[in-house]
Tab-separated table of C-alpha atoms in Angstrom:
chain	number	residue	atom	x	y	z
A	1	MET	CA	10.966	23.056	23.250
A	2	SER	CA	13.438	21.918	25.741
A	3	VAL	CA	16.341	19.487	25.853
A	4	LEU	CA	16.506	16.865	28.602
A	5	ILE	CA	20.038	16.622	30.228
A	6	ASN	CA	20.191	13.605	32.805
A	7	GLY	CA	16.393	13.509	32.727
A	8	THR	CA	15.951	17.301	33.592
A	9	PRO	CA	14.918	19.859	31.013
A	10	VAL	CA	17.429	22.793	30.822
A	11	GLY	CA	16.384	25.758	29.202
A	12	PHE	CA	13.771	26.412	26.414
A	13	PHE	CA	14.057	27.724	22.855
A	14	TRP	CA	11.859	28.543	20.038
A	15	THR	CA	11.513	26.269	16.957
A	16	HIS	CA	11.588	28.049	13.668
A	17	ARG	CA	11.389	25.239	11.297
A	18	GLY	CA	9.222	22.157	10.916
A	19	LEU	CA	10.278	18.580	10.631
A	20	ARG	CA	11.579	17.222	7.633
A	21	GLN	CA	10.676	13.930	6.107
A	22	GLY	CA	12.354	11.023	7.750
A	23	ASP	CA	12.665	12.615	11.068
A	24	PRO	CA	11.940	10.063	13.867
A	25	LEU	CA	9.038	12.279	15.340
A	26	PHE	CA	7.356	12.886	11.978
A	27	PRO	CA	5.257	9.596	12.158
A	28	LEU	CA	3.861	10.234	15.663
A	29	LEU	CA	3.121	14.043	14.779
A	30	PHE	CA	1.472	12.872	11.657
A	31	LEU	CA	-0.801	10.656	13.426
A	32	LEU	CA	-1.779	13.258	15.967
A	33	VAL	CA	-2.563	15.670	13.160
A	34	ILE	CA	-4.474	13.092	10.790
A	35	GLU	CA	-6.638	12.242	13.874
A	36	ALA	CA	-8.280	15.768	13.173
A	37	LEU	CA	-9.023	14.657	9.777
A	38	SER	CA	-10.721	11.420	10.954
A	39	ARG	CA	-12.919	13.190	13.483
A	40	LEU	CA	-14.071	15.605	10.657
A	41	LEU	CA	-15.029	12.869	8.536
A	42	ASP	CA	-16.783	11.025	11.291
A	43	LYS	CA	-18.728	14.315	12.023
A	44	ALA	CA	-19.820	14.537	8.310
A	45	MET	CA	-20.914	10.953	8.269
A	46	ARG	CA	-22.975	11.326	11.591
A	47	GLU	CA	-24.647	14.603	10.167
A	48	GLY	CA	-25.595	12.638	6.799
A	49	ARG	CA	-23.228	14.807	4.754
A	50	LEU	CA	-21.366	11.755	3.657
A	51	GLU	CA	-22.215	8.069	3.068
A	52	GLY	CA	-19.683	5.326	3.639
A	53	PHE	CA	-20.313	1.506	3.092
A	54	VAL	CA	-21.955	-0.827	5.718
A	55	VAL	CA	-19.914	-3.953	6.686
A	56	GLY	CA	-21.499	-6.617	8.980
A	57	SER	CA	-24.619	-9.095	8.968
A	58	LEU	CA	-28.186	-8.102	9.617
A	59	ALA	CA	-28.029	-10.425	12.669
A	60	GLY	CA	-25.041	-8.739	14.069
A	61	THR	CA	-23.798	-5.099	14.518
A	62	LEU	CA	-23.682	-3.071	11.373
A	63	LEU	CA	-20.709	-0.744	10.957
A	64	GLU	CA	-20.550	2.084	8.474
A	65	VAL	CA	-17.142	2.839	7.175
A	66	SER	CA	-16.243	6.211	5.757
A	67	HIS	CA	-12.454	6.053	5.666
A	68	LEU	CA	-9.382	4.109	6.177
A	69	LEU	CA	-6.072	5.400	7.252
A	70	TYR	CA	-2.793	3.664	6.773
A	71	ALA	CA	0.725	5.312	7.306
A	72	ASP	CA	0.388	8.499	5.245
A	73	ASP	CA	-2.439	7.062	2.919
A	74	ALA	CA	-6.065	7.676	3.183
A	75	LEU	CA	-8.866	5.930	1.542
A	76	ILE	CA	-12.125	7.889	1.768
A	77	PHE	CA	-15.532	6.384	0.774
A	78	TYR	CA	-18.524	8.422	-0.248
A	79	GLY	CA	-21.607	8.161	-2.496
A	80	ALA	CA	-21.296	8.990	-6.259
A	81	GLU	CA	-23.222	12.224	-5.976
A	82	VAL	CA	-22.028	15.708	-6.617
A	83	VAL	CA	-23.306	16.904	-3.129
A	84	HIS	CA	-21.203	14.351	-1.397
A	85	VAL	CA	-18.160	15.464	-3.374
A	86	GLY	CA	-18.853	19.049	-2.517
A	87	TYR	CA	-19.057	18.240	1.287
A	88	LEU	CA	-15.840	16.166	1.035
A	89	ARG	CA	-13.983	19.203	-0.534
A	90	CYS	CA	-15.318	21.251	2.325
A	91	VAL	CA	-14.030	18.917	4.942
A	92	LEU	CA	-10.479	18.950	3.095
A	93	LEU	CA	-10.591	22.719	3.210
A	94	CYS	CA	-11.405	22.998	6.911
A	95	PHE	CA	-8.560	20.357	7.653
A	96	GLU	CA	-6.144	22.498	5.700
A	97	MET	CA	-7.193	25.486	7.823
A	98	ILE	CA	-6.983	23.896	11.333
A	99	SER	CA	-3.778	22.002	10.478
A	100	SER	CA	-1.921	24.091	8.202
A	101	LEU	CA	-1.225	21.033	5.975
A	102	ARG	CA	-2.331	21.323	2.292
A	103	VAL	CA	-3.923	18.114	0.866
A	104	ASN	CA	-2.215	17.430	-2.583
A	105	LEU	CA	-5.029	16.564	-4.683
A	106	ARG	CA	-2.961	16.193	-7.948
A	107	LYS	CA	-1.472	13.171	-6.368
A	108	SER	CA	-4.957	11.838	-5.283
A	109	GLU	CA	-7.240	9.683	-7.354
A	110	LEU	CA	-11.010	9.342	-7.929
A	111	ILE	CA	-11.529	5.633	-8.224
A	112	LEU	CA	-14.764	4.729	-9.700
A	113	VAL	CA	-16.976	1.582	-8.472
A	114	ARG	CA	-19.439	0.484	-11.105
A	115	THR	CA	-20.910	3.356	-13.427
A	116	VAL	CA	-20.720	6.896	-12.028
A	117	ALA	CA	-22.934	9.597	-13.383
A	118	ARG	CA	-21.785	13.207	-13.786
A	119	LEU	CA	-18.157	12.061	-13.417
A	120	PRO	CA	-16.350	15.229	-15.004
A	121	VAL	CA	-18.259	17.404	-12.568
A	122	MET	CA	-17.114	15.271	-9.558
A	123	ALA	CA	-13.503	15.351	-10.877
A	124	ALA	CA	-13.531	19.061	-11.435
A	125	VAL	CA	-14.789	19.759	-7.872
A	126	LEU	CA	-12.042	17.656	-6.190
A	127	GLY	CA	-9.494	18.764	-8.729
A	128	CYS	CA	-7.925	15.117	-8.890
A	129	LYS	CA	-7.447	12.569	-11.729
A	130	VAL	CA	-9.755	9.863	-12.290
A	131	SER	CA	-8.879	5.963	-12.254
A	132	ILE	CA	-10.855	2.862	-12.506
A	133	LEU	CA	-10.432	-0.797	-10.675
A	134	PRO	CA	-8.055	-2.492	-10.380
A	135	VAL	CA	-5.451	0.041	-9.045
A	136	SER	CA	-2.285	-0.537	-7.219
A	137	TYR	CA	-2.464	0.258	-3.440
A	138	LEU	CA	0.368	-0.355	-0.955
A	139	GLY	CA	1.776	-2.814	-3.643
A	140	LEU	CA	-1.482	-4.984	-3.954
A	141	PRO	CA	-3.953	-4.817	-6.933
A	142	LEU	CA	-6.931	-3.248	-5.394
A	143	GLY	CA	-10.292	-4.252	-6.912
A	144	ALA	CA	-8.837	-7.150	-8.807
A	145	SER	CA	-10.462	-10.849	-8.606
A	146	PHE	CA	-8.535	-12.655	-5.898
A	147	LYS	CA	-8.284	-15.645	-8.342
A	148	ALA	CA	-6.947	-13.867	-11.411
A	149	LYS	CA	-3.657	-14.912	-12.477
A	150	GLY	CA	-2.569	-11.687	-13.964
A	151	VAL	CA	-2.182	-10.100	-10.653
A	152	TRP	CA	0.742	-12.470	-9.974
A	153	ASP	CA	2.618	-11.350	-13.050
A	154	GLY	CA	4.601	-8.547	-10.904
A	155	VAL	CA	5.438	-11.074	-8.302
A	156	VAL	CA	6.934	-13.529	-10.860
A	157	GLU	CA	8.966	-10.613	-12.473
A	158	ARG	CA	10.251	-9.637	-9.213
A	159	VAL	CA	11.339	-13.081	-8.212
A	160	GLN	CA	12.929	-13.582	-11.851
A	161	ARG	CA	14.972	-10.423	-11.316
A	162	ARG	CA	16.146	-11.526	-7.892
A	163	LEU	CA	17.223	-15.075	-9.289
A	164	ALA	CA	18.971	-14.001	-12.320
A	165	SER	CA	21.178	-16.364	-13.880
A	166	TRP	CA	24.468	-14.426	-13.650
A	167	LYS	CA	24.049	-14.461	-9.920
A	168	CYS	CA	24.806	-18.012	-9.762
A	169	GLN	CA	28.376	-17.424	-10.716
A	170	TYR	CA	28.953	-15.498	-7.417
A	171	LEU	CA	27.015	-17.558	-4.962
A	172	LEU	CA	27.546	-20.989	-3.616
A	173	LYS	CA	24.623	-23.473	-3.170
A	174	GLY	CA	24.595	-22.626	0.448
A	175	GLY	CA	24.147	-18.929	-0.337
A	176	ARG	CA	21.484	-19.376	-3.065
A	177	LEU	CA	19.511	-21.601	-0.622
A	178	THR	CA	19.745	-19.040	2.022
A	179	MET	CA	18.793	-16.418	-0.497
A	180	PHE	CA	15.411	-17.766	-1.760
A	181	LYS	CA	14.442	-19.198	1.594
A	182	ASN	CA	14.853	-15.975	3.781
A	183	VAL	CA	14.750	-13.340	1.089
A	184	LEU	CA	12.305	-14.512	-1.683
A	185	SER	CA	9.616	-16.123	0.522
A	186	SER	CA	8.318	-12.793	1.637
A	187	ILE	CA	7.499	-11.815	-1.786
A	188	PRO	CA	4.775	-14.103	-2.518
A	189	THR	CA	3.608	-14.247	1.049
A	190	TYR	CA	2.667	-10.623	1.089
A	191	PHE	CA	0.375	-11.351	-1.783
A	192	MET	CA	-0.949	-14.662	-0.324
A	193	SER	CA	-2.374	-12.505	2.545
A	194	VAL	CA	-5.031	-11.017	0.130
A	195	HIS	CA	-4.963	-13.278	-2.998
A	196	VAL	CA	-5.072	-17.011	-3.298
A	197	ILE	CA	-2.117	-18.212	-5.363
A	198	PRO	CA	-2.864	-20.168	-8.407
A	199	VAL	CA	-1.365	-23.757	-8.652
A	200	LEU	CA	0.463	-22.986	-11.951
A	201	VAL	CA	2.079	-19.747	-10.350
A	202	ALA	CA	3.215	-21.578	-7.272
A	203	HIS	CA	4.774	-24.530	-9.556
A	204	TRP	CA	6.410	-21.778	-11.686
A	205	LEU	CA	8.106	-19.888	-8.730
A	206	GLU	CA	9.330	-23.388	-7.545
A	207	LYS	CA	10.840	-24.113	-10.948
A	208	LEU	CA	12.690	-20.677	-10.729
A	209	GLN	CA	14.039	-21.390	-7.376
A	210	ARG	CA	15.047	-25.032	-8.433
A	211	ASP	CA	16.849	-23.749	-11.422
A	212	PHE	CA	18.780	-21.107	-9.532
A	213	LEU	CA	19.803	-23.568	-6.849
A	214	TRP	CA	21.395	-25.999	-9.255
A	215	GLY	CA	22.570	-23.436	-11.590
A	216	SER	CA	20.471	-24.446	-14.509
A	217	GLY	CA	19.258	-21.031	-15.498
A	218	GLY	CA	19.436	-19.548	-18.874
A	219	ASP	CA	21.206	-21.885	-21.595
A	220	ASN	CA	23.137	-23.953	-18.694
A	221	PHE	CA	21.623	-26.962	-17.741
A	222	GLN	CA	22.571	-28.869	-14.746
A	223	TYR	CA	20.867	-32.084	-13.194
A	224	HIS	CA	19.132	-31.497	-10.129
A	225	LEU	CA	20.833	-33.923	-7.782
A	226	VAL	CA	18.332	-33.844	-4.976
A	227	ASP	CA	14.383	-33.988	-5.164
A	228	TRP	CA	12.597	-30.847	-4.573
A	229	GLY	CA	10.566	-31.481	-1.369
């Protein structure tokens, strides 16, 4: 490596340690390395070693998806057969050999879609734990019905924690208004990108915001001087 001084590299030195987590170069290098895993999975799918799922219409172009990558997470789709699990394990081993990175299968999950035969054998081949839908992924319930009200329980709890009644004693009405307009609006908005918010949940979130604004949370009741609109 070399250091640029006034735009010119001055001297070279050997690096003896890798990058730590949180280093600015870490995301870029991770994307470059994980591209090798993506190519290996694409090659395995083209050769018929793995089977993904097909999206698109029959009249248009069909696309077979074998994996999805987001940040430092990876979702790999394959058929529920032992032979596919074995090929996937071989792909992961090849990736470890060429990149010197070890896949932590203990933190990985084998997520089932419908009924799967010979599940204990597949879990033993991969060496990971088994989960069923719905599961939490990137803060969203993966596999849950988009109309289910239960998926919004976590959102309501987070809003309630942010709008604790004791905070009314330390914030003026202007500060309260700024808080739930600029801070709390992002909590349900992230969920609304995937799930449709039920009417009852929307009304309950509005009630929490009204009570916090006028200081009527908990046992202290205050009249709302302005209609909510």
